[in-house]
Coordinates of C-alpha atoms and ligand atoms in Angstrom, one line a residue:
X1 CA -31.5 30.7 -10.2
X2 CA -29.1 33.1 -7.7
X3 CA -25.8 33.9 -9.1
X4 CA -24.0 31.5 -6.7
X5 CA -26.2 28.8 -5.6
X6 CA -24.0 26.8 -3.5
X7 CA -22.2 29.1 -0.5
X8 CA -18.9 28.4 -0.1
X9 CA -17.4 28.2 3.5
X10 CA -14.2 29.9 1.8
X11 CA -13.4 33.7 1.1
X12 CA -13.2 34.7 -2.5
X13 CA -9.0 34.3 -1.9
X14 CA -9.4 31.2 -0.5
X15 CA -12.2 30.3 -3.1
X16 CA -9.9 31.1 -6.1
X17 CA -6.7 29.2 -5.4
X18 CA -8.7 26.3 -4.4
X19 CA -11.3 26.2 -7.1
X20 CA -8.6 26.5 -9.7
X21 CA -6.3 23.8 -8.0
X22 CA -10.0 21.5 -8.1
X23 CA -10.5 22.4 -11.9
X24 CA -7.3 21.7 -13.4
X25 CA -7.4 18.1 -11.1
X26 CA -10.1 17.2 -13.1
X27 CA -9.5 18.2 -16.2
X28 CA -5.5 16.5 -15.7
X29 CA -7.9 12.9 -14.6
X30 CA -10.2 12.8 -17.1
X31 CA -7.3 13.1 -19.9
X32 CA -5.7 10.7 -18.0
X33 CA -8.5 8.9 -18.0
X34 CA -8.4 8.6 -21.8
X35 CA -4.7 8.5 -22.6
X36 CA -5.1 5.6 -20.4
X37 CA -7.6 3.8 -22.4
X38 CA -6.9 4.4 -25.5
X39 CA -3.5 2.9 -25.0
X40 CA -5.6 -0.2 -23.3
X41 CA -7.0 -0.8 -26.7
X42 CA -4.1 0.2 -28.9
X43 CA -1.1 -1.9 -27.0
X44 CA 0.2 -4.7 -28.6
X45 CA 3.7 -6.8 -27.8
X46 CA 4.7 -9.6 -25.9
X47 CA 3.5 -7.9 -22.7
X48 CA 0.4 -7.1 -24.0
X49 CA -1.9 -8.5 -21.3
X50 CA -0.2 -7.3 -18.0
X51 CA 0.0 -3.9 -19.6
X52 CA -3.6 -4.1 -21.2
X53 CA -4.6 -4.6 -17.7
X54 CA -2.4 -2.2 -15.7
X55 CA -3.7 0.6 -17.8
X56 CA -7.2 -0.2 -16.5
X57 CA -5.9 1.0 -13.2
X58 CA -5.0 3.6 -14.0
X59 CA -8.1 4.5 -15.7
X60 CA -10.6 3.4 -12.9
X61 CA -8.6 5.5 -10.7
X62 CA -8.3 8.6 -12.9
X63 CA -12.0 8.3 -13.4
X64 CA -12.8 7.3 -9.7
X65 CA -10.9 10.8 -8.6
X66 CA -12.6 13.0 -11.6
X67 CA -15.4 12.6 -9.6
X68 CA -14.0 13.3 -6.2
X69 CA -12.5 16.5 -7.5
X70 CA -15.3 17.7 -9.4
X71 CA -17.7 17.0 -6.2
X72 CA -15.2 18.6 -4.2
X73 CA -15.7 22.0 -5.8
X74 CA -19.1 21.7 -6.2
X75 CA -19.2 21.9 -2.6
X76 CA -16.9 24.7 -2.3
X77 CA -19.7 26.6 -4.6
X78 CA -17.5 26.6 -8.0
X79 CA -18.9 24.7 -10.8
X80 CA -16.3 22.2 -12.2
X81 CA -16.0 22.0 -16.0
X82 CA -15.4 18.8 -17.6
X83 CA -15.8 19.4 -20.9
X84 CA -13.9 18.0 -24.0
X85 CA -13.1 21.6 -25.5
X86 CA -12.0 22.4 -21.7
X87 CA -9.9 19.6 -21.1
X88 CA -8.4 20.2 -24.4
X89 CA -7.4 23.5 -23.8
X90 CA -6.4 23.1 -20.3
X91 CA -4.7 19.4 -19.7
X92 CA -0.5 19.4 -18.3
X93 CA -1.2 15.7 -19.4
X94 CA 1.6 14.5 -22.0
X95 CA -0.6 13.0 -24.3
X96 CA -0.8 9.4 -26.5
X97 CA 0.0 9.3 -30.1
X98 CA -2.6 7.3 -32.4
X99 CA -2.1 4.0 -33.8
X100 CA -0.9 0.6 -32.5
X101 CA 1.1 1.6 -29.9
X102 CA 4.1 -1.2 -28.5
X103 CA 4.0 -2.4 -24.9
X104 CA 7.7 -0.1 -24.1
X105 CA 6.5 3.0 -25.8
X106 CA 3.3 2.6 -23.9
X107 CA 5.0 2.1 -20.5
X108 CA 7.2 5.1 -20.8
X109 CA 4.2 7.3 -21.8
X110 CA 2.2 6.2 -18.7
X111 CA 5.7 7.4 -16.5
X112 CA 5.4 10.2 -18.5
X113 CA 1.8 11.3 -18.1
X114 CA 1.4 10.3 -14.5
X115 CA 4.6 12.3 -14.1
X116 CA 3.1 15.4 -15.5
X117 CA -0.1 15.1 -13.6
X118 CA 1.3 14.1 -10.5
X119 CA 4.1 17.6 -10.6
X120 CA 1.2 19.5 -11.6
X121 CA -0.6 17.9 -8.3
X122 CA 1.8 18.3 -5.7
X123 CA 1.6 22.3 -6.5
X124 CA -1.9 22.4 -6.2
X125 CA -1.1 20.6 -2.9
X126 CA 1.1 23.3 -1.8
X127 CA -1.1 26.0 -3.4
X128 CA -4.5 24.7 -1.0
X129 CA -2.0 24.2 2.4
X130 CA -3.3 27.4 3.7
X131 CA -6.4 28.5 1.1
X132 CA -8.5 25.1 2.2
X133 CA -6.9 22.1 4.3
X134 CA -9.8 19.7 3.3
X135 CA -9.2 20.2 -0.7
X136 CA -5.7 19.7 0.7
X137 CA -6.4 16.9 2.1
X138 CA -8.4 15.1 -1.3
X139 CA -5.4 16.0 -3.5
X140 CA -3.1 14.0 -1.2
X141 CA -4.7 11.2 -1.6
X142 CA -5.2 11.6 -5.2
X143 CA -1.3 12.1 -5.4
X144 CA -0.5 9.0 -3.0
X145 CA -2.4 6.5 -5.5
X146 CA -1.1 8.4 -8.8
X147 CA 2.5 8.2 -7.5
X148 CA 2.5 4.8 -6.4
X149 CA 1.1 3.7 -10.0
X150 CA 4.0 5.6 -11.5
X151 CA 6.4 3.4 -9.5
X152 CA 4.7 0.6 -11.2
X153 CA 4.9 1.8 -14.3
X154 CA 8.8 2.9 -13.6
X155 CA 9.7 -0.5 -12.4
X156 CA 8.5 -2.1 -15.6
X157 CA 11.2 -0.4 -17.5
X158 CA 14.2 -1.3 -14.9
Ligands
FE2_268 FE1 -11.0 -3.3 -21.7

């Protein structure tokens, strides 16, 4: 196998800012991604089912966007990692805390992770402006559904 199978229509500057924006994107969605469900199964409250639910939202479009990202690099020749021990190590996600979790601590930790993935988005989106307008272009999109699920999240604790 050639050391870089895939060529990339970037230069290595280019290639470097963009592949790392890509590669911390997934990593941030596919915590979210889990956060996300585990509090799906771990809510309980009176507003159980509409936030049982809501968090499946979130989750198919965490998941639906891990694979955008990843596919994204792959095509910009850098090989995404999606590993547990990488996400891990590398996620700006908040994080969930075990147990039965109640619906109003679960709503403010979904504000809360969104919010952390979505500040650590819009820098990547400033970050790719100039190094590739088509990455660019995916992570605005991610960041347009991610932020209008964290005003649905915010306007369940008004
Ligand atoms: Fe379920």
């Amino acid at each position: 196998m050639p050391a870089k199978p895939i060529q990339s229509p970037l230069t290595d500057d280019q290639l470097r800012v963009t592949g790392d924006a890509l590669q911390q994107t997934v990593v941030d969605l596919i915590d979210l991604s889990l956060i996300a469900k585990q509090a799906h199964w771990n809510v309980v409250g009176s507003h159980f089912r509409s936030v049982h639910l809501g968090l499946d939202e979130v989750v198919a479009a965490a998941r639906e966007f891990t694979d955008a990202a990843a596919e994204r690099a792959t095509a910009i020749g850098v090989s995404p990692d999606g590993r547990a021990a990488t996400v891990v190590k590398e996620s700006s996600a908040a994080g969930v805390e075990d147990g039965w979790q109640p619906d109003t601590q679960v709503i403010a930790s979904m504000v809360d992770n969104l919010w952390a993935v979505i500040t650590r988005l819009r820098g990547h989106i400033e970050a790719t402006e100039t190094a590739d307008p088509v990455t660019q272009d995916l992570l605005i999109a991610i960041a347009a559904r991610l932020e209008q699920l964290h005003w649905m999240w915010q306007a369940q604790q008004a």
